[in-house]
Amino acid sequence: MTDLNDRLDAAIDALLAGQELPRDEDLGPLLAAGRLLMEAPVPSPPHRRARLQMNAVLNTQRQRRKSLWHEIQSLWQSIYWVPVVSLALILFIFFTQRSLPGQPLYRLKRLSETWTLALTPNPSIRSYYYLKLTQRRLDELERTVATGRPVGPELIQGYRQTWEQALAQPARNESLIQRTAQAQAVQLQALIPNLPLDLQPLAQTILAELKRWGQGALPPNEWPSPTPIITPSPTPTPMPLATATPAGGPPGSQPARAIPTPTPSPSGPAGSSTPVQTSHPPSPTATPTSTQRPSPSPPSTLPA
């Protein structure tokens, strides 16, 4: 290999010096290509300008391709973050809903419940959601006891207040309330022995209420029933009363008699809003007596 390199260097030096190519079978093809390249004409200025323009176009294409690839990479990175953010959001919601009283995320949990109630205008759905919240409060109490965390009276009182709110809904489902109360009564009865001694009487009171509600003895709904709309009947139009002819009217005229006017009477069937009209007998009409007035007579004596 070293001998071949030395011979190639010597041949190139001879070629650059203008000498003829040495006759070497190994170096002949290589030196012939180099000689043809040296004998090629030098490009004129227009060709050089065209080459520069072509290089500028190529550079532009390279930059555009590079920017497009950069956009693709940026889009892929943004798409790559979508599942990561979605998974983080799902985990955040899960741990928020699993939080217990006293933990940092529990306030967010109660705030989300308030927002859900505010965005639920349907009374039936609100009633169902309140029953769901009662089960959630009872599960929080059970998990607090199971984890050994301190149990305060506010947990049991909050559970009872949630039940009161559920029973006060105007569109409550009584059959669903009975089933829910029966299931929670069993769960609370198993939980009472593990509660602190000072909270067991209150839990026993709630347990008795749940059993009573489970048997159908629900408290009355405090929401007033809708008042029925009574449509008044048309008032009868009174007829005009006839006026008696005054005394001294034209001879031969008959005295007019008053027409009785129907008056509404409060008597009628119970609960009826339409008055019953009863006609009273006509009152006697006084017949006017005609008074005879003396007609003027002519004087016996005429004035002079």
PDB file of C-alpha atoms in Angstrom:
ATOM      1  CA  MET A   1       0.000   0.000   0.000  1.00  0.00           C
ATOM      2  CA  THR A   2       2.896   2.331   0.799  1.00  0.00           C
ATOM      3  CA  ASP A   3       4.534   1.706  -2.563  1.00  0.00           C
ATOM      4  CA  LEU A   4       1.250   2.489  -4.343  1.00  0.00           C
ATOM      5  CA  ASN A   5       0.822   5.748  -2.427  1.00  0.00           C
ATOM      6  CA  ASP A   6       4.359   6.819  -3.223  1.00  0.00           C
ATOM      7  CA  ARG A   7       3.899   6.101  -6.917  1.00  0.00           C
ATOM      8  CA  LEU A   8       0.581   8.010  -6.914  1.00  0.00           C
ATOM      9  CA  ASP A   9       2.203  11.056  -5.323  1.00  0.00           C
ATOM     10  CA  ALA A  10       5.041  10.990  -7.837  1.00  0.00           C
ATOM     11  CA  ALA A  11       2.610  10.706 -10.737  1.00  0.00           C
ATOM     12  CA  ILE A  12       0.496  13.627  -9.471  1.00  0.00           C
ATOM     13  CA  ASP A  13       3.578  15.798  -9.119  1.00  0.00           C
ATOM     14  CA  ALA A  14       4.616  14.934 -12.680  1.00  0.00           C
ATOM     15  CA  LEU A  15       1.096  15.689 -13.942  1.00  0.00           C
ATOM     16  CA  LEU A  16       1.068  19.065 -12.247  1.00  0.00           C
ATOM     17  CA  ALA A  17       4.472  19.830 -13.749  1.00  0.00           C
ATOM     18  CA  GLY A  18       3.105  19.254 -17.265  1.00  0.00           C
ATOM     19  CA  GLN A  19       4.844  15.971 -17.898  1.00  0.00           C
ATOM     20  CA  GLU A  20       3.249  12.994 -19.490  1.00  0.00           C
ATOM     21  CA  LEU A  21       1.484  10.409 -17.446  1.00  0.00           C
ATOM     22  CA  PRO A  22       3.620   7.427 -16.514  1.00  0.00           C
ATOM     23  CA  ARG A  23       2.554   4.153 -17.946  1.00  0.00           C
ATOM     24  CA  ASP A  24       1.356   2.315 -14.868  1.00  0.00           C
ATOM     25  CA  GLU A  25      -1.480  -0.152 -14.991  1.00  0.00           C
ATOM     26  CA  ASP A  26      -2.467   0.508 -11.381  1.00  0.00           C
ATOM     27  CA  LEU A  27      -2.372   4.300 -11.579  1.00  0.00           C
ATOM     28  CA  GLY A  28      -3.637   4.732 -15.137  1.00  0.00           C
ATOM     29  CA  PRO A  29      -7.414   4.970 -14.445  1.00  0.00           C
ATOM     30  CA  LEU A  30      -6.967   7.313 -11.479  1.00  0.00           C
ATOM     31  CA  LEU A  31      -4.602   9.651 -13.294  1.00  0.00           C
ATOM     32  CA  ALA A  32      -6.740   9.709 -16.444  1.00  0.00           C
ATOM     33  CA  ALA A  33      -9.793  10.962 -14.452  1.00  0.00           C
ATOM     34  CA  GLY A  34      -7.652  13.616 -12.782  1.00  0.00           C
ATOM     35  CA  ARG A  35      -6.279  14.785 -16.114  1.00  0.00           C
ATOM     36  CA  LEU A  36      -9.755  15.118 -17.609  1.00  0.00           C
ATOM     37  CA  LEU A  37     -10.803  17.221 -14.651  1.00  0.00           C
ATOM     38  CA  MET A  38      -7.838  19.526 -15.120  1.00  0.00           C
ATOM     39  CA  GLU A  39      -8.529  19.897 -18.836  1.00  0.00           C
ATOM     40  CA  ALA A  40     -12.168  20.916 -18.198  1.00  0.00           C
ATOM     41  CA  PRO A  41     -12.911  24.542 -19.177  1.00  0.00           C
ATOM     42  CA  VAL A  42     -13.301  27.135 -16.451  1.00  0.00           C
ATOM     43  CA  PRO A  43     -16.965  28.246 -16.145  1.00  0.00           C
ATOM     44  CA  SER A  44     -17.715  31.675 -17.468  1.00  0.00           C
ATOM     45  CA  PRO A  45     -19.255  34.402 -15.237  1.00  0.00           C
ATOM     46  CA  PRO A  46     -22.921  33.720 -16.337  1.00  0.00           C
ATOM     47  CA  HIS A  47     -22.535  30.088 -15.374  1.00  0.00           C
ATOM     48  CA  ARG A  48     -21.045  31.135 -12.084  1.00  0.00           C
ATOM     49  CA  ARG A  49     -23.997  33.480 -11.412  1.00  0.00           C
ATOM     50  CA  ALA A  50     -26.408  30.663 -12.207  1.00  0.00           C
ATOM     51  CA  ARG A  51     -24.544  28.407  -9.820  1.00  0.00           C
ATOM     52  CA  LEU A  52     -24.795  31.011  -7.068  1.00  0.00           C
ATOM     53  CA  GLN A  53     -28.535  31.403  -7.691  1.00  0.00           C
ATOM     54  CA  MET A  54     -28.989  27.664  -7.585  1.00  0.00           C
ATOM     55  CA  ASN A  55     -27.088  27.483  -4.314  1.00  0.00           C
ATOM     56  CA  ALA A  56     -29.293  30.236  -2.854  1.00  0.00           C
ATOM     57  CA  VAL A  57     -32.430  28.332  -3.880  1.00  0.00           C
ATOM     58  CA  LEU A  58     -31.050  25.166  -2.354  1.00  0.00           C
ATOM     59  CA  ASN A  59     -30.279  26.965   0.888  1.00  0.00           C
ATOM     60  CA  THR A  60     -33.820  28.322   0.982  1.00  0.00           C
ATOM     61  CA  GLN A  61     -35.236  24.858   0.484  1.00  0.00           C
ATOM     62  CA  ARG A  62     -33.022  23.530   3.249  1.00  0.00           C
ATOM     63  CA  GLN A  63     -34.187  26.264   5.620  1.00  0.00           C
ATOM     64  CA  ARG A  64     -37.833  25.639   4.732  1.00  0.00           C
ATOM     65  CA  ARG A  65     -37.438  21.927   5.252  1.00  0.00           C
ATOM     66  CA  LYS A  66     -35.723  22.602   8.527  1.00  0.00           C
ATOM     67  CA  SER A  67     -38.520  24.931   9.697  1.00  0.00           C
ATOM     68  CA  LEU A  68     -41.177  22.411   8.640  1.00  0.00           C
ATOM     69  CA  TRP A  69     -39.405  19.715  10.578  1.00  0.00           C
ATOM     70  CA  HIS A  70     -39.186  22.064  13.522  1.00  0.00           C
ATOM     71  CA  GLU A  71     -42.947  22.618  13.348  1.00  0.00           C
ATOM     72  CA  ILE A  72     -43.541  18.882  13.182  1.00  0.00           C
ATOM     73  CA  GLN A  73     -41.331  18.390  16.208  1.00  0.00           C
ATOM     74  CA  SER A  74     -43.142  21.136  18.111  1.00  0.00           C
ATOM     75  CA  LEU A  75     -46.512  19.628  17.247  1.00  0.00           C
ATOM     76  CA  TRP A  76     -45.351  16.196  18.306  1.00  0.00           C
ATOM     77  CA  GLN A  77     -44.069  17.583  21.590  1.00  0.00           C
ATOM     78  CA  SER A  78     -47.418  19.308  22.244  1.00  0.00           C
ATOM     79  CA  ILE A  79     -49.314  16.115  21.374  1.00  0.00           C
ATOM     80  CA  TYR A  80     -46.931  14.198  23.584  1.00  0.00           C
ATOM     81  CA  TRP A  81     -47.916  16.395  26.537  1.00  0.00           C
ATOM     82  CA  VAL A  82     -51.674  15.878  26.028  1.00  0.00           C
ATOM     83  CA  PRO A  83     -51.855  12.369  27.543  1.00  0.00           C
ATOM     84  CA  VAL A  84     -49.496  13.419  30.315  1.00  0.00           C
ATOM     85  CA  VAL A  85     -51.656  16.391  31.278  1.00  0.00           C
ATOM     86  CA  SER A  86     -54.835  14.305  30.962  1.00  0.00           C
ATOM     87  CA  LEU A  87     -53.416  11.603  33.217  1.00  0.00           C
ATOM     88  CA  ALA A  88     -52.329  14.190  35.763  1.00  0.00           C
ATOM     89  CA  LEU A  89     -55.797  15.767  35.723  1.00  0.00           C
ATOM     90  CA  ILE A  90     -57.480  12.378  36.195  1.00  0.00           C
ATOM     91  CA  LEU A  91     -55.214  11.552  39.129  1.00  0.00           C
ATOM     92  CA  PHE A  92     -55.865  14.966  40.659  1.00  0.00           C
ATOM     93  CA  ILE A  93     -59.643  14.496  40.453  1.00  0.00           C
ATOM     94  CA  PHE A  94     -59.354  10.953  41.827  1.00  0.00           C
ATOM     95  CA  PHE A  95     -57.314  11.973  44.859  1.00  0.00           C
ATOM     96  CA  THR A  96     -59.572  15.003  45.405  1.00  0.00           C
ATOM     97  CA  GLN A  97     -62.673  12.826  45.546  1.00  0.00           C
ATOM     98  CA  ARG A  98     -60.883  10.351  47.843  1.00  0.00           C
ATOM     99  CA  SER A  99     -59.727  13.026  50.264  1.00  0.00           C
ATOM    100  CA  LEU A 100     -60.882  13.013  53.898  1.00  0.00           C
ATOM    101  CA  PRO A 101     -61.734  15.861  56.282  1.00  0.00           C
ATOM    102  CA  GLY A 102     -58.575  17.604  57.414  1.00  0.00           C
ATOM    103  CA  GLN A 103     -56.619  16.892  54.234  1.00  0.00           C
ATOM    104  CA  PRO A 104     -55.550  19.705  51.851  1.00  0.00           C
ATOM    105  CA  LEU A 105     -57.732  18.571  48.941  1.00  0.00           C
ATOM    106  CA  TYR A 106     -60.916  18.173  50.988  1.00  0.00           C
ATOM    107  CA  ARG A 107     -61.906  21.827  50.535  1.00  0.00           C
ATOM    108  CA  LEU A 108     -61.692  21.422  46.779  1.00  0.00           C
ATOM    109  CA  LYS A 109     -63.891  18.366  47.090  1.00  0.00           C
ATOM    110  CA  ARG A 110     -66.608  20.252  48.951  1.00  0.00           C
ATOM    111  CA  LEU A 111     -66.268  23.181  46.551  1.00  0.00           C
ATOM    112  CA  SER A 112     -66.813  20.864  43.571  1.00  0.00           C
ATOM    113  CA  GLU A 113     -69.991  19.545  45.243  1.00  0.00           C
ATOM    114  CA  THR A 114     -71.280  23.095  45.661  1.00  0.00           C
ATOM    115  CA  TRP A 115     -70.597  23.842  41.997  1.00  0.00           C
ATOM    116  CA  THR A 116     -72.373  20.667  40.945  1.00  0.00           C
ATOM    117  CA  LEU A 117     -75.488  21.612  42.925  1.00  0.00           C
ATOM    118  CA  ALA A 118     -75.409  25.157  41.535  1.00  0.00           C
ATOM    119  CA  LEU A 119     -75.240  23.846  37.964  1.00  0.00           C
ATOM    120  CA  THR A 120     -78.078  21.328  38.465  1.00  0.00           C
ATOM    121  CA  PRO A 121     -81.446  23.087  38.003  1.00  0.00           C
ATOM    122  CA  ASN A 122     -83.469  19.873  37.706  1.00  0.00           C
ATOM    123  CA  PRO A 123     -85.144  19.160  41.098  1.00  0.00           C
ATOM    124  CA  SER A 124     -85.175  15.381  40.579  1.00  0.00           C
ATOM    125  CA  ILE A 125     -81.452  15.268  39.798  1.00  0.00           C
ATOM    126  CA  ARG A 126     -80.700  17.511  42.766  1.00  0.00           C
ATOM    127  CA  SER A 127     -82.629  15.181  45.059  1.00  0.00           C
ATOM    128  CA  TYR A 128     -80.702  12.162  43.733  1.00  0.00           C
ATOM    129  CA  TYR A 129     -77.381  14.008  44.137  1.00  0.00           C
ATOM    130  CA  TYR A 130     -78.175  14.846  47.764  1.00  0.00           C
ATOM    131  CA  LEU A 131     -78.756  11.147  48.459  1.00  0.00           C
ATOM    132  CA  LYS A 132     -75.412  10.440  46.816  1.00  0.00           C
ATOM    133  CA  LEU A 133     -73.805  12.993  49.117  1.00  0.00           C
ATOM    134  CA  THR A 134     -75.250  11.239  52.171  1.00  0.00           C
ATOM    135  CA  GLN A 135     -73.518   8.028  51.100  1.00  0.00           C
ATOM    136  CA  ARG A 136     -70.318   9.980  50.509  1.00  0.00           C
ATOM    137  CA  ARG A 137     -70.411  11.500  54.025  1.00  0.00           C
ATOM    138  CA  LEU A 138     -70.950   8.059  55.553  1.00  0.00           C
ATOM    139  CA  ASP A 139     -68.057   6.597  53.535  1.00  0.00           C
ATOM    140  CA  GLU A 140     -65.816   9.440  54.716  1.00  0.00           C
ATOM    141  CA  LEU A 141     -66.738   8.661  58.315  1.00  0.00           C
ATOM    142  CA  GLU A 142     -66.017   4.959  57.816  1.00  0.00           C
ATOM    143  CA  ARG A 143     -62.657   5.569  56.120  1.00  0.00           C
ATOM    144  CA  THR A 144     -61.659   8.053  58.820  1.00  0.00           C
ATOM    145  CA  VAL A 145     -62.277   5.429  61.468  1.00  0.00           C
ATOM    146  CA  ALA A 146     -60.483   2.751  59.434  1.00  0.00           C
ATOM    147  CA  THR A 147     -57.345   4.890  58.956  1.00  0.00           C
ATOM    148  CA  GLY A 148     -57.165   5.745  62.661  1.00  0.00           C
ATOM    149  CA  ARG A 149     -57.636   9.477  62.166  1.00  0.00           C
ATOM    150  CA  PRO A 150     -59.418  11.434  64.910  1.00  0.00           C
ATOM    151  CA  VAL A 151     -63.200  11.502  64.491  1.00  0.00           C
ATOM    152  CA  GLY A 152     -64.855  14.755  65.453  1.00  0.00           C
ATOM    153  CA  PRO A 153     -68.529  15.464  66.035  1.00  0.00           C
ATOM    154  CA  GLU A 154     -68.626  17.635  62.905  1.00  0.00           C
ATOM    155  CA  LEU A 155     -68.390  14.501  60.757  1.00  0.00           C
ATOM    156  CA  ILE A 156     -71.539  12.949  62.200  1.00  0.00           C
ATOM    157  CA  GLN A 157     -73.355  16.283  62.289  1.00  0.00           C
ATOM    158  CA  GLY A 158     -72.417  16.915  58.667  1.00  0.00           C
ATOM    159  CA  TYR A 159     -73.794  13.509  57.752  1.00  0.00           C
ATOM    160  CA  ARG A 160     -77.082  14.309  59.485  1.00  0.00           C
ATOM    161  CA  GLN A 161     -77.317  17.766  57.873  1.00  0.00           C
ATOM    162  CA  THR A 162     -76.855  16.216  54.452  1.00  0.00           C
ATOM    163  CA  TRP A 163     -79.784  13.884  55.164  1.00  0.00           C
ATOM    164  CA  GLU A 164     -81.921  16.836  56.237  1.00  0.00           C
ATOM    165  CA  GLN A 165     -81.128  18.613  52.985  1.00  0.00           C
ATOM    166  CA  ALA A 166     -82.004  15.490  51.011  1.00  0.00           C
ATOM    167  CA  LEU A 167     -85.363  15.150  52.771  1.00  0.00           C
ATOM    168  CA  ALA A 168     -86.197  18.819  52.226  1.00  0.00           C
ATOM    169  CA  GLN A 169     -86.046  18.580  48.434  1.00  0.00           C
ATOM    170  CA  PRO A 170     -89.390  19.290  46.714  1.00  0.00           C
ATOM    171  CA  ALA A 171     -88.970  16.474  44.155  1.00  0.00           C
ATOM    172  CA  ARG A 172     -87.707  13.766  46.488  1.00  0.00           C
ATOM    173  CA  ASN A 173     -88.110  10.120  45.504  1.00  0.00           C
ATOM    174  CA  GLU A 174     -89.537   8.422  48.595  1.00  0.00           C
ATOM    175  CA  SER A 175     -88.915   4.868  47.403  1.00  0.00           C
ATOM    176  CA  LEU A 176     -85.275   5.685  46.676  1.00  0.00           C
ATOM    177  CA  ILE A 177     -84.967   7.395  50.045  1.00  0.00           C
ATOM    178  CA  GLN A 178     -86.280   4.274  51.796  1.00  0.00           C
ATOM    179  CA  ARG A 179     -83.809   1.981  50.028  1.00  0.00           C
ATOM    180  CA  THR A 180     -80.915   4.334  50.715  1.00  0.00           C
ATOM    181  CA  ALA A 181     -81.856   4.678  54.373  1.00  0.00           C
ATOM    182  CA  GLN A 182     -82.086   0.906  54.818  1.00  0.00           C
ATOM    183  CA  ALA A 183     -78.642   0.323  53.257  1.00  0.00           C
ATOM    184  CA  GLN A 184     -76.984   3.096  55.250  1.00  0.00           C
ATOM    185  CA  ALA A 185     -78.619   1.921  58.488  1.00  0.00           C
ATOM    186  CA  VAL A 186     -76.846  -1.433  58.131  1.00  0.00           C
ATOM    187  CA  GLN A 187     -73.532   0.302  57.382  1.00  0.00           C
ATOM    188  CA  LEU A 188     -73.854   2.739  60.284  1.00  0.00           C
ATOM    189  CA  GLN A 189     -74.866   0.012  62.744  1.00  0.00           C
ATOM    190  CA  ALA A 190     -71.647  -1.863  62.000  1.00  0.00           C
ATOM    191  CA  LEU A 191     -69.647   1.356  62.370  1.00  0.00           C
ATOM    192  CA  ILE A 192     -71.025   2.574  65.737  1.00  0.00           C
ATOM    193  CA  PRO A 193     -68.932   0.232  67.952  1.00  0.00           C
ATOM    194  CA  ASN A 194     -65.739   1.703  66.452  1.00  0.00           C
ATOM    195  CA  LEU A 195     -66.726   5.319  67.134  1.00  0.00           C
ATOM    196  CA  PRO A 196     -65.613   7.238  70.223  1.00  0.00           C
ATOM    197  CA  LEU A 197     -67.859   6.748  73.249  1.00  0.00           C
ATOM    198  CA  ASP A 198     -68.978  10.387  73.345  1.00  0.00           C
ATOM    199  CA  LEU A 199     -70.209  10.188  69.719  1.00  0.00           C
ATOM    200  CA  GLN A 200     -72.069   6.900  69.953  1.00  0.00           C
ATOM    201  CA  PRO A 201     -75.336   8.393  71.378  1.00  0.00           C
ATOM    202  CA  LEU A 202     -75.588  10.811  68.454  1.00  0.00           C
ATOM    203  CA  ALA A 203     -74.873   7.985  66.024  1.00  0.00           C
ATOM    204  CA  GLN A 204     -77.553   5.856  67.704  1.00  0.00           C
ATOM    205  CA  THR A 205     -80.059   8.682  67.232  1.00  0.00           C
ATOM    206  CA  ILE A 206     -79.233   8.928  63.531  1.00  0.00           C
ATOM    207  CA  LEU A 207     -79.461   5.136  63.259  1.00  0.00           C
ATOM    208  CA  ALA A 208     -82.972   5.168  64.736  1.00  0.00           C
ATOM    209  CA  GLU A 209     -83.991   7.871  62.244  1.00  0.00           C
ATOM    210  CA  LEU A 210     -82.572   5.867  59.339  1.00  0.00           C
ATOM    211  CA  LYS A 211     -84.535   2.795  60.400  1.00  0.00           C
ATOM    212  CA  ARG A 212     -87.703   4.847  60.698  1.00  0.00           C
ATOM    213  CA  TRP A 213     -87.159   6.405  57.277  1.00  0.00           C
ATOM    214  CA  GLY A 214     -86.382   2.985  55.828  1.00  0.00           C
ATOM    215  CA  GLN A 215     -89.789   1.767  56.992  1.00  0.00           C
ATOM    216  CA  GLY A 216     -91.503   4.627  55.164  1.00  0.00           C
ATOM    217  CA  ALA A 217     -92.066   7.006  58.102  1.00  0.00           C
ATOM    218  CA  LEU A 218     -90.595   9.996  56.307  1.00  0.00           C
ATOM    219  CA  PRO A 219     -90.920  13.489  57.749  1.00  0.00           C
ATOM    220  CA  PRO A 220     -93.344  15.757  55.931  1.00  0.00           C
ATOM    221  CA  ASN A 221     -91.957  17.836  53.164  1.00  0.00           C
ATOM    222  CA  GLU A 222     -91.657  21.426  54.313  1.00  0.00           C
ATOM    223  CA  TRP A 223     -92.056  22.796  50.823  1.00  0.00           C
ATOM    224  CA  PRO A 224     -95.569  24.258  50.335  1.00  0.00           C
ATOM    225  CA  SER A 225     -97.808  22.617  47.802  1.00  0.00           C
ATOM    226  CA  PRO A 226     -98.664  24.710  44.779  1.00  0.00           C
ATOM    227  CA  THR A 227    -101.795  26.791  45.195  1.00  0.00           C
ATOM    228  CA  PRO A 228    -104.508  25.896  42.648  1.00  0.00           C
ATOM    229  CA  ILE A 229    -105.482  28.680  40.304  1.00  0.00           C
ATOM    230  CA  ILE A 230    -109.217  29.460  40.462  1.00  0.00           C
ATOM    231  CA  THR A 231    -110.702  31.021  37.370  1.00  0.00           C
ATOM    232  CA  PRO A 232    -113.574  33.338  38.336  1.00  0.00           C
ATOM    233  CA  SER A 233    -116.872  32.847  36.549  1.00  0.00           C
ATOM    234  CA  PRO A 234    -118.261  35.734  34.537  1.00  0.00           C
ATOM    235  CA  THR A 235    -120.285  38.143  36.653  1.00  0.00           C
ATOM    236  CA  PRO A 236    -123.936  38.378  35.559  1.00  0.00           C
ATOM    237  CA  THR A 237    -124.795  41.737  34.055  1.00  0.00           C
ATOM    238  CA  PRO A 238    -127.476  43.482  36.130  1.00  0.00           C
ATOM    239  CA  MET A 239    -130.493  44.601  34.185  1.00  0.00           C
ATOM    240  CA  PRO A 240    -131.628  48.217  34.537  1.00  0.00           C
ATOM    241  CA  LEU A 241    -134.373  48.819  37.031  1.00  0.00           C
ATOM    242  CA  ALA A 242    -137.647  50.253  35.811  1.00  0.00           C
ATOM    243  CA  THR A 243    -138.574  53.593  37.282  1.00  0.00           C
ATOM    244  CA  ALA A 244    -142.084  54.241  38.412  1.00  0.00           C
ATOM    245  CA  THR A 245    -144.046  56.894  36.581  1.00  0.00           C
ATOM    246  CA  PRO A 246    -144.418  59.961  38.780  1.00  0.00           C
ATOM    247  CA  ALA A 247    -147.785  61.102  39.943  1.00  0.00           C
ATOM    248  CA  GLY A 248    -149.711  63.260  37.565  1.00  0.00           C
ATOM    249  CA  GLY A 249    -148.492  61.411  34.489  1.00  0.00           C
ATOM    250  CA  PRO A 250    -150.465  61.169  31.328  1.00  0.00           C
ATOM    251  CA  PRO A 251    -153.888  59.697  31.777  1.00  0.00           C
ATOM    252  CA  GLY A 252    -154.257  56.022  31.023  1.00  0.00           C
ATOM    253  CA  SER A 253    -150.609  55.176  31.770  1.00  0.00           C
ATOM    254  CA  GLN A 254    -149.971  52.021  33.845  1.00  0.00           C
ATOM    255  CA  PRO A 255    -147.586  52.138  36.740  1.00  0.00           C
ATOM    256  CA  ALA A 256    -144.314  50.318  36.019  1.00  0.00           C
ATOM    257  CA  ARG A 257    -143.252  47.413  38.205  1.00  0.00           C
ATOM    258  CA  ALA A 258    -139.670  46.930  39.283  1.00  0.00           C
ATOM    259  CA  ILE A 259    -137.845  43.889  37.838  1.00  0.00           C
ATOM    260  CA  PRO A 260    -136.100  41.849  40.540  1.00  0.00           C
ATOM    261  CA  THR A 261    -132.311  41.658  40.196  1.00  0.00           C
ATOM    262  CA  PRO A 262    -130.616  38.286  40.872  1.00  0.00           C
ATOM    263  CA  THR A 263    -128.216  38.608  43.765  1.00  0.00           C
ATOM    264  CA  PRO A 264    -125.353  36.129  44.414  1.00  0.00           C
ATOM    265  CA  SER A 265    -125.859  33.979  47.449  1.00  0.00           C
ATOM    266  CA  PRO A 266    -122.930  32.408  49.332  1.00  0.00           C
ATOM    267  CA  SER A 267    -124.889  29.198  49.696  1.00  0.00           C
ATOM    268  CA  GLY A 268    -123.764  26.297  47.521  1.00  0.00           C
ATOM    269  CA  PRO A 269    -121.718  23.116  47.629  1.00  0.00           C
ATOM    270  CA  ALA A 270    -118.660  23.136  49.846  1.00  0.00           C
ATOM    271  CA  GLY A 271    -115.426  24.127  48.122  1.00  0.00           C
ATOM    272  CA  SER A 272    -117.251  25.639  45.148  1.00  0.00           C
ATOM    273  CA  SER A 273    -115.750  28.879  43.947  1.00  0.00           C
ATOM    274  CA  THR A 274    -118.685  29.840  41.663  1.00  0.00           C
ATOM    275  CA  PRO A 275    -121.495  31.699  43.466  1.00  0.00           C
ATOM    276  CA  VAL A 276    -125.033  30.316  43.108  1.00  0.00           C
ATOM    277  CA  GLN A 277    -127.627  32.847  42.049  1.00  0.00           C
ATOM    278  CA  THR A 278    -130.956  32.836  43.807  1.00  0.00           C
ATOM    279  CA  SER A 279    -133.893  35.042  42.906  1.00  0.00           C
ATOM    280  CA  HIS A 280    -135.793  36.692  45.703  1.00  0.00           C
ATOM    281  CA  PRO A 281    -139.514  37.354  45.323  1.00  0.00           C
ATOM    282  CA  PRO A 282    -140.236  40.824  44.038  1.00  0.00           C
ATOM    283  CA  SER A 283    -140.976  43.379  46.655  1.00  0.00           C
ATOM    284  CA  PRO A 284    -144.408  44.974  46.496  1.00  0.00           C
ATOM    285  CA  THR A 285    -144.501  48.103  44.423  1.00  0.00           C
ATOM    286  CA  ALA A 286    -146.379  51.052  45.707  1.00  0.00           C
ATOM    287  CA  THR A 287    -149.041  52.115  43.247  1.00  0.00           C
ATOM    288  CA  PRO A 288    -149.090  55.881  42.943  1.00  0.00           C
ATOM    289  CA  THR A 289    -152.497  57.520  43.378  1.00  0.00           C
ATOM    290  CA  SER A 290    -153.533  60.156  40.940  1.00  0.00           C
ATOM    291  CA  THR A 291    -154.534  63.444  42.539  1.00  0.00           C
ATOM    292  CA  GLN A 292    -157.394  65.339  40.902  1.00  0.00           C
ATOM    293  CA  ARG A 293    -156.438  68.960  40.444  1.00  0.00           C
ATOM    294  CA  PRO A 294    -159.266  71.504  39.875  1.00  0.00           C
ATOM    295  CA  SER A 295    -159.272  72.847  36.385  1.00  0.00           C
ATOM    296  CA  PRO A 296    -159.233  76.649  36.156  1.00  0.00           C
ATOM    297  CA  SER A 297    -162.695  78.130  35.542  1.00  0.00           C
ATOM    298  CA  PRO A 298    -163.274  81.432  33.757  1.00  0.00           C
ATOM    299  CA  PRO A 299    -164.237  84.444  35.951  1.00  0.00           C
ATOM    300  CA  SER A 300    -167.832  85.366  36.196  1.00  0.00           C
ATOM    301  CA  THR A 301    -167.248  88.981  35.408  1.00  0.00           C
ATOM    302  CA  LEU A 302    -164.952  90.241  32.742  1.00  0.00           C
ATOM    303  CA  PRO A 303    -162.852  93.250  33.385  1.00  0.00           C
ATOM    304  CA  ALA A 304    -163.973  96.410  31.741  1.00  0.00           C
TER     305      ALA A 304
END
